[in-house]
JSON list of C-alpha atoms in Angstrom, two decimals:
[
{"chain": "A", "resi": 1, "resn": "UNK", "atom": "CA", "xyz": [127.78, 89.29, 106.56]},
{"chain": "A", "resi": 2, "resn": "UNK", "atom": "CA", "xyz": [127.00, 93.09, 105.51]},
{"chain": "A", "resi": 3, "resn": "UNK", "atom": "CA", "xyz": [127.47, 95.61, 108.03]},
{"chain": "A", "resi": 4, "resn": "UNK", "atom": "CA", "xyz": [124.74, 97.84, 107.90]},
{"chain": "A", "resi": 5, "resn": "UNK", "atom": "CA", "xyz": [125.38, 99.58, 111.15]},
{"chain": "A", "resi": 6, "resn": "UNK", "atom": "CA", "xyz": [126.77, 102.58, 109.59]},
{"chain": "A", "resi": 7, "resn": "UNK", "atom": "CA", "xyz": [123.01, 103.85, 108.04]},
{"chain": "A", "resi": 8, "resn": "UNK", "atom": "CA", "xyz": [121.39, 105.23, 110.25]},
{"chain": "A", "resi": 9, "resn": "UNK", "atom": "CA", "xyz": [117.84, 104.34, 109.10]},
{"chain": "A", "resi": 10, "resn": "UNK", "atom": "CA", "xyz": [118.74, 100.44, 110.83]},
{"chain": "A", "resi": 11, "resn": "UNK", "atom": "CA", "xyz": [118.89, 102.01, 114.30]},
{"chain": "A", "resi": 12, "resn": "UNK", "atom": "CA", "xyz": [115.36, 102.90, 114.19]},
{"chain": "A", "resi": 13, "resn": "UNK", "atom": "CA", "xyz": [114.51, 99.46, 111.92]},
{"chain": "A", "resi": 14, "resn": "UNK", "atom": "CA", "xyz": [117.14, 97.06, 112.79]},
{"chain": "A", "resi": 15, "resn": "UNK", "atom": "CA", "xyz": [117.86, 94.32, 110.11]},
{"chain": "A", "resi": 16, "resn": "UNK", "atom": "CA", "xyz": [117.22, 91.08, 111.72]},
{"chain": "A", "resi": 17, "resn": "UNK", "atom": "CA", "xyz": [118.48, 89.42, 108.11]},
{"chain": "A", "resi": 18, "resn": "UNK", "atom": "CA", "xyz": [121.03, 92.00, 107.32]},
{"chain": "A", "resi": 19, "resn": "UNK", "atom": "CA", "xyz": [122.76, 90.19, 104.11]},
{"chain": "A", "resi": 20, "resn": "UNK", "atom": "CA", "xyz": [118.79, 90.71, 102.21]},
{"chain": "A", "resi": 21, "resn": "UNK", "atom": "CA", "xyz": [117.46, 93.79, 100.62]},
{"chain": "A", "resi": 22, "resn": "UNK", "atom": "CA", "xyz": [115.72, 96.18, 103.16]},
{"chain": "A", "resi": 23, "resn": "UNK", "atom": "CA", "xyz": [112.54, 97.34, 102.32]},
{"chain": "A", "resi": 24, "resn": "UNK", "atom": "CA", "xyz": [111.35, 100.37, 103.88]},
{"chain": "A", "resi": 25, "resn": "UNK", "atom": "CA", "xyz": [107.28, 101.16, 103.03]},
{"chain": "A", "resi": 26, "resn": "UNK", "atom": "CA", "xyz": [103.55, 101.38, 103.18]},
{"chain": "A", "resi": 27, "resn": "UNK", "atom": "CA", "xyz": [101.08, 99.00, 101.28]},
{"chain": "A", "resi": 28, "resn": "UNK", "atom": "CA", "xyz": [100.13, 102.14, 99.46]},
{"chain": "A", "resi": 29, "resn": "UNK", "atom": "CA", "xyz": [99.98, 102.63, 95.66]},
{"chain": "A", "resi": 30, "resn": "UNK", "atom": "CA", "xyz": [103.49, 103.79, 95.36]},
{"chain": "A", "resi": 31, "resn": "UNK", "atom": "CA", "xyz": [104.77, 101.35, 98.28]},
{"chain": "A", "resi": 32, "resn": "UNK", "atom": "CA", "xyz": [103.33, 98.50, 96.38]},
{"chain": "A", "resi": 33, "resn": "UNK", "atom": "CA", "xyz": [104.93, 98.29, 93.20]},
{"chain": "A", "resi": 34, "resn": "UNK", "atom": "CA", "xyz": [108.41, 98.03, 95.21]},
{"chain": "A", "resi": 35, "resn": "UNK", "atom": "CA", "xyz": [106.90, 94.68, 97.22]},
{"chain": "A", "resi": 36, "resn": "UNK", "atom": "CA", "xyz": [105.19, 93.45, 94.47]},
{"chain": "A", "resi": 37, "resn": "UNK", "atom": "CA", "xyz": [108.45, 93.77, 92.34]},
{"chain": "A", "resi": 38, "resn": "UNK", "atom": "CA", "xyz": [110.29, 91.78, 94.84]},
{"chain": "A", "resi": 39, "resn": "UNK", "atom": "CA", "xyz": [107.86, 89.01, 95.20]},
{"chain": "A", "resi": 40, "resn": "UNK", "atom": "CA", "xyz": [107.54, 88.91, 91.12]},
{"chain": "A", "resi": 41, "resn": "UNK", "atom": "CA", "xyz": [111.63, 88.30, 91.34]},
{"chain": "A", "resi": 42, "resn": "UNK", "atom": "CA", "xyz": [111.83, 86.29, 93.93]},
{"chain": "A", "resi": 43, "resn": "UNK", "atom": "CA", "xyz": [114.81, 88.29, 95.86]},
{"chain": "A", "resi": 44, "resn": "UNK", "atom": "CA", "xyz": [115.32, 87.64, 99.61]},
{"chain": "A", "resi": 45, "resn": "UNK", "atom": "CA", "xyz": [114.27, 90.87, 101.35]},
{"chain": "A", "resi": 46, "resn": "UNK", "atom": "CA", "xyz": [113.09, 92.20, 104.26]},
{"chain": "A", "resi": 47, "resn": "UNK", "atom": "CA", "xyz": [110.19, 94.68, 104.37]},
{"chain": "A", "resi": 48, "resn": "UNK", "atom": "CA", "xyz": [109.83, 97.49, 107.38]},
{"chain": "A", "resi": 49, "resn": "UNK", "atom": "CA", "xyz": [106.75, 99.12, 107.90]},
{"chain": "A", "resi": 50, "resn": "UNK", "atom": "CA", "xyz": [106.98, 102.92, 107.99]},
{"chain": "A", "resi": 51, "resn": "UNK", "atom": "CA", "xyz": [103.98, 104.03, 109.99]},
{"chain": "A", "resi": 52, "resn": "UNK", "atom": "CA", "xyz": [102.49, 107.20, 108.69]},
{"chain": "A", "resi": 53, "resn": "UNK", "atom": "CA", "xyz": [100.10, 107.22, 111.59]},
{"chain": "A", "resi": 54, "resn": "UNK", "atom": "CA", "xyz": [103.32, 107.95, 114.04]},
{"chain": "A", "resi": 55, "resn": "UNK", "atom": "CA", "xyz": [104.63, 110.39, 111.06]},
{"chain": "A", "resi": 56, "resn": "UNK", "atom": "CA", "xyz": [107.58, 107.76, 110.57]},
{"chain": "A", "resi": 57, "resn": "UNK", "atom": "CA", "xyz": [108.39, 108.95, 107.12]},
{"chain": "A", "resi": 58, "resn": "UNK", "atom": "CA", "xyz": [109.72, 112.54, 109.27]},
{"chain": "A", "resi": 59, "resn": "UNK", "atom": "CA", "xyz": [112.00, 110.62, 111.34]},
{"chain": "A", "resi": 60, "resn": "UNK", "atom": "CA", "xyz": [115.72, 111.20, 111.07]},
{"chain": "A", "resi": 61, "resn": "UNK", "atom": "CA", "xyz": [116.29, 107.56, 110.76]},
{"chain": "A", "resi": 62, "resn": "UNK", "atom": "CA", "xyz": [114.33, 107.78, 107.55]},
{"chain": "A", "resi": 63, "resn": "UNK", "atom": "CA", "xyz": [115.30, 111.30, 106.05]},
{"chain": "A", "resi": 64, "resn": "UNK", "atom": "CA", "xyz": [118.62, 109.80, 106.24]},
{"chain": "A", "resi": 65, "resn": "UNK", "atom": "CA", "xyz": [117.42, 107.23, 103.62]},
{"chain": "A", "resi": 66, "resn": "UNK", "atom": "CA", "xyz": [115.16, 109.40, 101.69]},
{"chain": "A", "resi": 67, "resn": "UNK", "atom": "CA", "xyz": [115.10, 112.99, 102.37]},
{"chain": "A", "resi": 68, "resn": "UNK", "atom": "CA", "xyz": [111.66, 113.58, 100.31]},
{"chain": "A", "resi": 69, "resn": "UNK", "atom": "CA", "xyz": [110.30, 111.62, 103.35]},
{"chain": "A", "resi": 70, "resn": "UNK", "atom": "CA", "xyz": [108.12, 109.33, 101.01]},
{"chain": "A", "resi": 71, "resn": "UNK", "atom": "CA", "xyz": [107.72, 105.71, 100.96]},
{"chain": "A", "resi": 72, "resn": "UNK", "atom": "CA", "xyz": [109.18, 103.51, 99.65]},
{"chain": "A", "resi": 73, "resn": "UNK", "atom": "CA", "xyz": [112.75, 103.56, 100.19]},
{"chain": "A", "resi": 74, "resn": "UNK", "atom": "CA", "xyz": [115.30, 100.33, 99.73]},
{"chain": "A", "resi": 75, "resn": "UNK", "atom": "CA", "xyz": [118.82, 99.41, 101.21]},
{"chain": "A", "resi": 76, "resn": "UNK", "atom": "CA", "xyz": [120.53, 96.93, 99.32]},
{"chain": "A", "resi": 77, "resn": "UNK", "atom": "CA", "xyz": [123.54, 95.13, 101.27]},
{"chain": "A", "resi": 78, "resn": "UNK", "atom": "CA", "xyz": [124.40, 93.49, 97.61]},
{"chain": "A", "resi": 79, "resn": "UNK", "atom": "CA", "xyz": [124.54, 96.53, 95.16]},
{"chain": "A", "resi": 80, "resn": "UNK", "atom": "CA", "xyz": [127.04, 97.58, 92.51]},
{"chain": "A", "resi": 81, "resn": "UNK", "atom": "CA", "xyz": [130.34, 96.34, 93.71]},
{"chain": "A", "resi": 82, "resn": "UNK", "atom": "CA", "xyz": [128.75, 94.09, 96.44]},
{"chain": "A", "resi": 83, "resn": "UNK", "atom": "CA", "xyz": [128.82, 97.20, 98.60]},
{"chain": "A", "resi": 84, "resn": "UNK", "atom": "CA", "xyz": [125.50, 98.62, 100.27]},
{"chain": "A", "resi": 85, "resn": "UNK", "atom": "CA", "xyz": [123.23, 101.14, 97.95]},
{"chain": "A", "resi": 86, "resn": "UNK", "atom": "CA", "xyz": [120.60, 102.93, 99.30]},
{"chain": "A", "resi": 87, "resn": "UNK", "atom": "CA", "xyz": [117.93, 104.52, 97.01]},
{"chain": "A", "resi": 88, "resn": "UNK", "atom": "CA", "xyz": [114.54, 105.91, 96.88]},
{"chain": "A", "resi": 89, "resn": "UNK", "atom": "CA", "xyz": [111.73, 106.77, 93.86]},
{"chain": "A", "resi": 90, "resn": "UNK", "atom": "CA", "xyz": [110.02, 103.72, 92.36]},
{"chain": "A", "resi": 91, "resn": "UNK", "atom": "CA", "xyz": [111.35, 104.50, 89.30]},
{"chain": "A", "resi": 92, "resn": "UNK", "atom": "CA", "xyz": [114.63, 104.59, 89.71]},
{"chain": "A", "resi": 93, "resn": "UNK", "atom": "CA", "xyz": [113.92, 101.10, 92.27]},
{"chain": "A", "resi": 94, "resn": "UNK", "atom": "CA", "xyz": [112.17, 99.41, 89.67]},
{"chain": "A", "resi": 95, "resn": "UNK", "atom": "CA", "xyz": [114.17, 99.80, 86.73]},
{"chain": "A", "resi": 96, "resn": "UNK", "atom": "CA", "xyz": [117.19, 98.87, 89.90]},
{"chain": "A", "resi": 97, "resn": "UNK", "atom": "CA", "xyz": [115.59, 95.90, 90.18]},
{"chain": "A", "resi": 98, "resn": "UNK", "atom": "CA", "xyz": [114.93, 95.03, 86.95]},
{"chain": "A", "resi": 99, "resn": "UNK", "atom": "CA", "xyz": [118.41, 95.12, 85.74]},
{"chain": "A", "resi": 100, "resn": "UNK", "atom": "CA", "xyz": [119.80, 93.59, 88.92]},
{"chain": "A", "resi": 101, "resn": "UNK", "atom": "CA", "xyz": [117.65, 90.31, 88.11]},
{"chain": "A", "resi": 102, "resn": "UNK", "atom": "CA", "xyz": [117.69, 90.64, 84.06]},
{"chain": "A", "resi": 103, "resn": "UNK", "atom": "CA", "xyz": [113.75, 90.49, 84.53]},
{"chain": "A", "resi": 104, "resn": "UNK", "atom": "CA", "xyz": [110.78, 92.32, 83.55]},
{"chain": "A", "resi": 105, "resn": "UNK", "atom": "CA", "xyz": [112.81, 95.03, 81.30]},
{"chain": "A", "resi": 106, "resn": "UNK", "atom": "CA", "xyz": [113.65, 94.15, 77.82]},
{"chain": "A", "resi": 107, "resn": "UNK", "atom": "CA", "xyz": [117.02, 93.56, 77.01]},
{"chain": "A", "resi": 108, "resn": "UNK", "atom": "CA", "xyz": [117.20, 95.32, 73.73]},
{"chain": "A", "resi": 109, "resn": "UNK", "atom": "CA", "xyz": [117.70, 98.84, 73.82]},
{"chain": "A", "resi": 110, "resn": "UNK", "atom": "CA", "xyz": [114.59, 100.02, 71.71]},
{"chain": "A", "resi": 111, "resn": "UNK", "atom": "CA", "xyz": [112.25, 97.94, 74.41]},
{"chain": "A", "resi": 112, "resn": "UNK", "atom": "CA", "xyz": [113.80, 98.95, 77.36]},
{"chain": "A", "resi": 113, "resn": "UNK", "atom": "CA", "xyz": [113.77, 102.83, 76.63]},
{"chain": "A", "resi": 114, "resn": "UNK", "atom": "CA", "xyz": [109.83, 102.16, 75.11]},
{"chain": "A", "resi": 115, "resn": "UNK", "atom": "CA", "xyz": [109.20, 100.20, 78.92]},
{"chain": "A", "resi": 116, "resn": "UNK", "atom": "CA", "xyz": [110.98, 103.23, 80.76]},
{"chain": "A", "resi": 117, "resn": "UNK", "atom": "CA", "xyz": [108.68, 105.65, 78.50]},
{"chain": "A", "resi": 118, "resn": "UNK", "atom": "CA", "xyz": [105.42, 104.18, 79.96]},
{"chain": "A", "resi": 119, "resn": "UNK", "atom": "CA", "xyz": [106.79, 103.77, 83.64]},
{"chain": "A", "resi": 120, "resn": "UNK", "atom": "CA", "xyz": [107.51, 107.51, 83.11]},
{"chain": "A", "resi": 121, "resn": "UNK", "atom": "CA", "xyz": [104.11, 108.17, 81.98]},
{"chain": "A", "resi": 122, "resn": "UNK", "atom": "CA", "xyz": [102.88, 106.43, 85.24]},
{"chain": "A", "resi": 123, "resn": "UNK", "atom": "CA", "xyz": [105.06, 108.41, 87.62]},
{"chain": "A", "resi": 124, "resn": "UNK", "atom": "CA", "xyz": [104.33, 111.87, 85.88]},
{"chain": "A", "resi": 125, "resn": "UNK", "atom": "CA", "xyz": [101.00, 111.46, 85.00]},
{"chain": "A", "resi": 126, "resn": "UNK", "atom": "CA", "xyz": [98.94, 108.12, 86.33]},
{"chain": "A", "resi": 127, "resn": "UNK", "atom": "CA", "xyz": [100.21, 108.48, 89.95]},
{"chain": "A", "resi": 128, "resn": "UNK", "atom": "CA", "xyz": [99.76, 112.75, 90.37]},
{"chain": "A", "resi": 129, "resn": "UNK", "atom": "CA", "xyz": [96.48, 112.96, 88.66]},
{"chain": "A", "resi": 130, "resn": "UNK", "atom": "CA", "xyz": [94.77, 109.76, 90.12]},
{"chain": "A", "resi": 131, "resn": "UNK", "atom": "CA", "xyz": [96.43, 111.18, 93.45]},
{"chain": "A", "resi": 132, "resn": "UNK", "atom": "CA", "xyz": [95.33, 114.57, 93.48]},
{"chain": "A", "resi": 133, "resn": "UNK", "atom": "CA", "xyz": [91.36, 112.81, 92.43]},
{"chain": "A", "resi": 134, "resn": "UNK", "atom": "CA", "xyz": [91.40, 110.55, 95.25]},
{"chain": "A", "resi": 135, "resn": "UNK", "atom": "CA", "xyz": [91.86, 114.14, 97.44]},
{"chain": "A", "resi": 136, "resn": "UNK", "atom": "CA", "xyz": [89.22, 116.01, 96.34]},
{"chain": "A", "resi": 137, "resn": "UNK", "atom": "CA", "xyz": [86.66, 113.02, 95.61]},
{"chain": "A", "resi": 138, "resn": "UNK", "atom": "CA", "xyz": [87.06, 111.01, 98.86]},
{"chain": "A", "resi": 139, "resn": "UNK", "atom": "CA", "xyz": [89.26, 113.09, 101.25]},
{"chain": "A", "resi": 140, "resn": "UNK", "atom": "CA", "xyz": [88.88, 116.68, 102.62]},
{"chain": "A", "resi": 141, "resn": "UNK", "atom": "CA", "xyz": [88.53, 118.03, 98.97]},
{"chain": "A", "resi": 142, "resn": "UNK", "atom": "CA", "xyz": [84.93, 116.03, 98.93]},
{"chain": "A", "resi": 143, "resn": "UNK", "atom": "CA", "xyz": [83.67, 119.57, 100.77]},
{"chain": "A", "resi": 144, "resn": "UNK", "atom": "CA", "xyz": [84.72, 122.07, 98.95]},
{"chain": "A", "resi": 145, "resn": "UNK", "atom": "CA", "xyz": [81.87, 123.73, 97.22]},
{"chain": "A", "resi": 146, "resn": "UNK", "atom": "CA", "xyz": [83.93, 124.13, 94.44]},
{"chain": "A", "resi": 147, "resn": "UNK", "atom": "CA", "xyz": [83.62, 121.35, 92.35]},
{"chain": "A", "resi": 148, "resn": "UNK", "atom": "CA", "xyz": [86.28, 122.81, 89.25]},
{"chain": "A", "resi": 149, "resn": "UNK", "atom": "CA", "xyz": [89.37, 121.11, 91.18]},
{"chain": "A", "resi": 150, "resn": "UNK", "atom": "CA", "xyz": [87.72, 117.65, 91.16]},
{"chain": "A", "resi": 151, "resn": "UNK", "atom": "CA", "xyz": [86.65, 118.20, 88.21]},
{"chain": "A", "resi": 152, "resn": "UNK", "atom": "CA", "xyz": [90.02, 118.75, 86.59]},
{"chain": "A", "resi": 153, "resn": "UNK", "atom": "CA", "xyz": [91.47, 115.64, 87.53]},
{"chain": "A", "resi": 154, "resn": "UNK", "atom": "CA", "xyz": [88.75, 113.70, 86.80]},
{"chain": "A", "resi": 155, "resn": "UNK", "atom": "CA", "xyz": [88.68, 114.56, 83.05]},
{"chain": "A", "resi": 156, "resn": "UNK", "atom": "CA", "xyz": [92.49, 114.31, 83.63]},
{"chain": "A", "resi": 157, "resn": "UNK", "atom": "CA", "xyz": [92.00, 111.02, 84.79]},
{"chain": "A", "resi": 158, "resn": "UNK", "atom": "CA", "xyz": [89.44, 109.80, 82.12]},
{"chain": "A", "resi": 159, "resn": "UNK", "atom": "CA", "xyz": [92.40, 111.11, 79.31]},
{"chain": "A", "resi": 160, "resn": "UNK", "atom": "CA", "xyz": [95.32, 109.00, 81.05]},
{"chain": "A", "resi": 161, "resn": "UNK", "atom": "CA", "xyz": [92.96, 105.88, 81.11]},
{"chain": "A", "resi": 162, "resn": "UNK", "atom": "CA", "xyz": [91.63, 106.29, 77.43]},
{"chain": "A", "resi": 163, "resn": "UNK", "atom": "CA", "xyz": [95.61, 106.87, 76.75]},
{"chain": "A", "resi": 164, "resn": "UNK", "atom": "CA", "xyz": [96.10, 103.13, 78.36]},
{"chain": "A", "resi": 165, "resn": "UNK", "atom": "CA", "xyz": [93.26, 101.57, 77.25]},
{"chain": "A", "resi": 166, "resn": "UNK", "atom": "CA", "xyz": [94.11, 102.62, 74.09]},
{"chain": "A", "resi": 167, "resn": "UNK", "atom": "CA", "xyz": [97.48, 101.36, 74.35]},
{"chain": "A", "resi": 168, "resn": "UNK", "atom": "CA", "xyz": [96.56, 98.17, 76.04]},
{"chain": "A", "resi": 169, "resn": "UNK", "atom": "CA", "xyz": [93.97, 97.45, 72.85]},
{"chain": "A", "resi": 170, "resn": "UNK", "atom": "CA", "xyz": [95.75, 95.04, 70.95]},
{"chain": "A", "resi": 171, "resn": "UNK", "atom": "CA", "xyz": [98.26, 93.50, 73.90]},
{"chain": "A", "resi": 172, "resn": "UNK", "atom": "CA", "xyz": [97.98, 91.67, 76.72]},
{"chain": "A", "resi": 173, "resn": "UNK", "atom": "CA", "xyz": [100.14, 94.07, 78.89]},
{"chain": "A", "resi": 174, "resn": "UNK", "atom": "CA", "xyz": [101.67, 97.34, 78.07]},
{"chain": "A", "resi": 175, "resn": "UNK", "atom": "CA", "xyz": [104.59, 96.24, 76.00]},
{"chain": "A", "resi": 176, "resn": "UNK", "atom": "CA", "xyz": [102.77, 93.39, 74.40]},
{"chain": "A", "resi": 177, "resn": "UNK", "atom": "CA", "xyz": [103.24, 89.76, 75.95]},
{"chain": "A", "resi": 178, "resn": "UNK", "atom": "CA", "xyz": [105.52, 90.69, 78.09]},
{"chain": "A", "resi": 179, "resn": "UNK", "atom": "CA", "xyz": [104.66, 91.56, 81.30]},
{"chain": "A", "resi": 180, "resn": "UNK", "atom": "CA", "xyz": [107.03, 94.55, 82.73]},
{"chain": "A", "resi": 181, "resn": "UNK", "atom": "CA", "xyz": [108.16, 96.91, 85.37]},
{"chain": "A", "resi": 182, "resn": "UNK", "atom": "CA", "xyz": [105.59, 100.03, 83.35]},
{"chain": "A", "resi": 183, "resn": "UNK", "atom": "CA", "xyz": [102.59, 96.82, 84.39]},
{"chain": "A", "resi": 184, "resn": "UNK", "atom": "CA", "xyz": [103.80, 97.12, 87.65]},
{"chain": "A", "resi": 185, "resn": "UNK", "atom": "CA", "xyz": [103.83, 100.89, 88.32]},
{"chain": "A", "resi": 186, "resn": "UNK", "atom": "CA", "xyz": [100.72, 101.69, 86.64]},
{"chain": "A", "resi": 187, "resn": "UNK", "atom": "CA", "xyz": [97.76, 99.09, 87.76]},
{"chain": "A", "resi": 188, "resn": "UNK", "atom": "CA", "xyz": [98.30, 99.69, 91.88]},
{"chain": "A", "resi": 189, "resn": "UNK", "atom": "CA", "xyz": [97.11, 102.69, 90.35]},
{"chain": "A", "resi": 190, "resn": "UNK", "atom": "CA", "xyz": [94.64, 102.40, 88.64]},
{"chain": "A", "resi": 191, "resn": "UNK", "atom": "CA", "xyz": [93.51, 99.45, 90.93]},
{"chain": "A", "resi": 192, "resn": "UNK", "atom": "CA", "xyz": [93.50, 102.11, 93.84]},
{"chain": "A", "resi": 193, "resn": "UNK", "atom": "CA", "xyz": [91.38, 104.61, 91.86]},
{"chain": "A", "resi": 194, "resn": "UNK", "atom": "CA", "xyz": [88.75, 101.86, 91.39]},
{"chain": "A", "resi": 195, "resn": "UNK", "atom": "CA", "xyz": [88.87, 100.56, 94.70]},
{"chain": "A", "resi": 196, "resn": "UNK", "atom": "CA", "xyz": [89.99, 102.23, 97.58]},
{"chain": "A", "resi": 197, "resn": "UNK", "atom": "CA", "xyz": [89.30, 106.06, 96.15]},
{"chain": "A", "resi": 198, "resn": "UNK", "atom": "CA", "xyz": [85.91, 104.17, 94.71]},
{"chain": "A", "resi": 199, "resn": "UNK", "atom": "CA", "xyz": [86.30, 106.70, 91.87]},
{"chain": "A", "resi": 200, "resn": "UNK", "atom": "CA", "xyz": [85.44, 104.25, 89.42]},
{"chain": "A", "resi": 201, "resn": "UNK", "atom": "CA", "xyz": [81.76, 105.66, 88.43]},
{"chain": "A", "resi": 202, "resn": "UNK", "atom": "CA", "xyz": [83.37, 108.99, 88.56]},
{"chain": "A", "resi": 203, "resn": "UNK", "atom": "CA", "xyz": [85.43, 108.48, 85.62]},
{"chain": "A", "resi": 204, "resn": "UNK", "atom": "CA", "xyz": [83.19, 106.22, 83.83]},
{"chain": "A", "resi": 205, "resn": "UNK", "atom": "CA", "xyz": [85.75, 103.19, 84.23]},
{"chain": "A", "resi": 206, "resn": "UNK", "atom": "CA", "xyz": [83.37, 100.48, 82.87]},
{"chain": "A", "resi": 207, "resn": "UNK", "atom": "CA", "xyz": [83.94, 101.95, 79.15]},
{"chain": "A", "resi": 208, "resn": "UNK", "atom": "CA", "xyz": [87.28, 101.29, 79.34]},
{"chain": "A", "resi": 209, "resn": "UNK", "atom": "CA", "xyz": [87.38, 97.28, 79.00]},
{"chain": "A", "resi": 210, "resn": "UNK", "atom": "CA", "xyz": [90.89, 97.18, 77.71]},
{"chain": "A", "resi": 211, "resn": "UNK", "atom": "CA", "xyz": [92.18, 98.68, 80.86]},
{"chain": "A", "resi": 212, "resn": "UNK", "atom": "CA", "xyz": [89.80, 96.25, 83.21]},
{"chain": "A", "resi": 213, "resn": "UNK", "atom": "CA", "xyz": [90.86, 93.38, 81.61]},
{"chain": "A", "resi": 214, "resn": "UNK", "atom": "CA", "xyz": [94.61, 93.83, 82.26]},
{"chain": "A", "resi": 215, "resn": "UNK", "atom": "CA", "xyz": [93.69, 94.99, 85.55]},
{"chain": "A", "resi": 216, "resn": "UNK", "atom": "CA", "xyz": [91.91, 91.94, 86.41]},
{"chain": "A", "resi": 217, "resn": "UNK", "atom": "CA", "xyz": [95.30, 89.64, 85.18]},
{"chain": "A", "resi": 218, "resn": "UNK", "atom": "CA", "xyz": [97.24, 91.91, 87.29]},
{"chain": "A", "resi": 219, "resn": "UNK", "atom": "CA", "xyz": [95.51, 91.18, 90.86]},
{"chain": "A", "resi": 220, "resn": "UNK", "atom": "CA", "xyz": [95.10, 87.60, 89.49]},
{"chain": "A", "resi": 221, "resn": "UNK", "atom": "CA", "xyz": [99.12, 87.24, 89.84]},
{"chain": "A", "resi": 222, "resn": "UNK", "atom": "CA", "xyz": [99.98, 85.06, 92.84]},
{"chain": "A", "resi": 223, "resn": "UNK", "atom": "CA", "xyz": [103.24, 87.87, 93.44]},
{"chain": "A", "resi": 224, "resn": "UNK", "atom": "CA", "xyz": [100.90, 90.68, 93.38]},
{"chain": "A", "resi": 225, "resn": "UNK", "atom": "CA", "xyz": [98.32, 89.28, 95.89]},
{"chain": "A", "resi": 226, "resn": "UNK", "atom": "CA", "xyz": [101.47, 89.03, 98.18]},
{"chain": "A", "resi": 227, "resn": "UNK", "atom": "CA", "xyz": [103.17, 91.89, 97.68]},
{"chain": "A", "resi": 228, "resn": "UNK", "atom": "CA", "xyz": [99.54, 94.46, 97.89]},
{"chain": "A", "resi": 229, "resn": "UNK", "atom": "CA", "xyz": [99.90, 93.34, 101.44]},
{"chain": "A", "resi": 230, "resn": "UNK", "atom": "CA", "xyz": [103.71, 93.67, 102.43]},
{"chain": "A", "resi": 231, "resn": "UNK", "atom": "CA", "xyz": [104.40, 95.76, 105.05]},
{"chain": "A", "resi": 232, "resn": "UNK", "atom": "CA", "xyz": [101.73, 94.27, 106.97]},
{"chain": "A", "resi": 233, "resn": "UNK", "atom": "CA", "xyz": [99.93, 97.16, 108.83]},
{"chain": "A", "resi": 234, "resn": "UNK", "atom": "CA", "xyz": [100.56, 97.46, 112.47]}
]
């Protein structure tokens, strides 16, 4: 049995199944395509929830893990080696994941650097921009007189999805039939732009069709339904 005992983020969220992966998050946008990875692969795991509300994510238990004190964060008792590896950024999770399991990446090296490409696109670009419109369009920004800032990101926002709607024209998911760790970090997203920032009239999202299409087979996915709901809120 792995001995976790010597992290100190388990003293705060003791493993009850200490030989799966530890999953340490918030059923937010980011926190969501870790779960939802997990449930698409099937690994054992066991998901903590890190409670914002009680400013969790500041706790020394968890700046041990991750010292950006964001969500989500993993402990892995299997990783390279079969020793325990520790590691936060979705990125750097998901494509963890993905070659741990031999799914959702492609094995050939021209497809797995073009998959990487678009996950990057959704972690520099997708995830800040939608971010920073859900701020000023349904959070404190929605009273600034100043409408320029909104503004910004919302014609940033309309570029990124004509960018993906564009892309997505011709192919069921991003890198064609296969469906892929850059599906999974870009439509919690985009379905969180639509839904809970209700910035969909906003940014015109009806004209891009492409784009709702593959958004609708994404939710559809037995694994996502699951894993948009893992850590169950408190």
């Amino acid at each position: 049995m792995p001995n976790l005992s010597t992290f100190p983020v388990t003293a705060k969220w003791p493993a009850q199944h200490p030989d799966r992966l530890q999953l340490y998050s918030l059923p937010t946008p980011n926190g969501v395509k870790v779960s939802i990875m997990l449930e698409e692969t099937g690994l054992p795991y066991e998901p903590h929830l890190v409670n914002f509300a009680t400013h969790d994510q500041m706790s020394p238990e968890f700046l041990s893990l991750n010292p950006n004190n964001k969500i989500p964060a993993i402990l892995d008792p299997h990783g390279p080696g079969d020793k325990p590896l520790a590691l936060f950024e979705t990125g750097a999770i998901l494509i963890y994941l993905a070659e741990k399991t031999g799914l959702f990446l492609p094995q050939d090296a021209a497809g797995r650097y073009e998959t990487i490409q678009w996950l990057m696109w959704q972690m520099g670009g997708i995830g800040p921009m939608f971010g920073q419109l859900g701020f000023f369009h349904k959070f404190a920004g929605k009273d600034y007189e100043d409408k320029r800032p909104r503004d910004r990101y919302v014609d940033e926002s309309k570029r990124l999805l004509a960018v993906l709607d564009q892309r997505l024209s011709s192919r069921a998911w991003i890198m064609g039939d296969a469906y892929t760790i850059a599906d999974i970090a870009v439509f919690p997203w985009v379905r969180n732009l639509v839904g809970f920032y209700e910035a969909g009239e906003l940014v015109g999202f009806d004209d891009f069709a492409n784009v709702k299409r593959v958004l609708a087979a994404f939710v559809a996915r037995p694994a996502v339904v699951k894993g948009l709901a893992i850590p169950a809120r408190a």
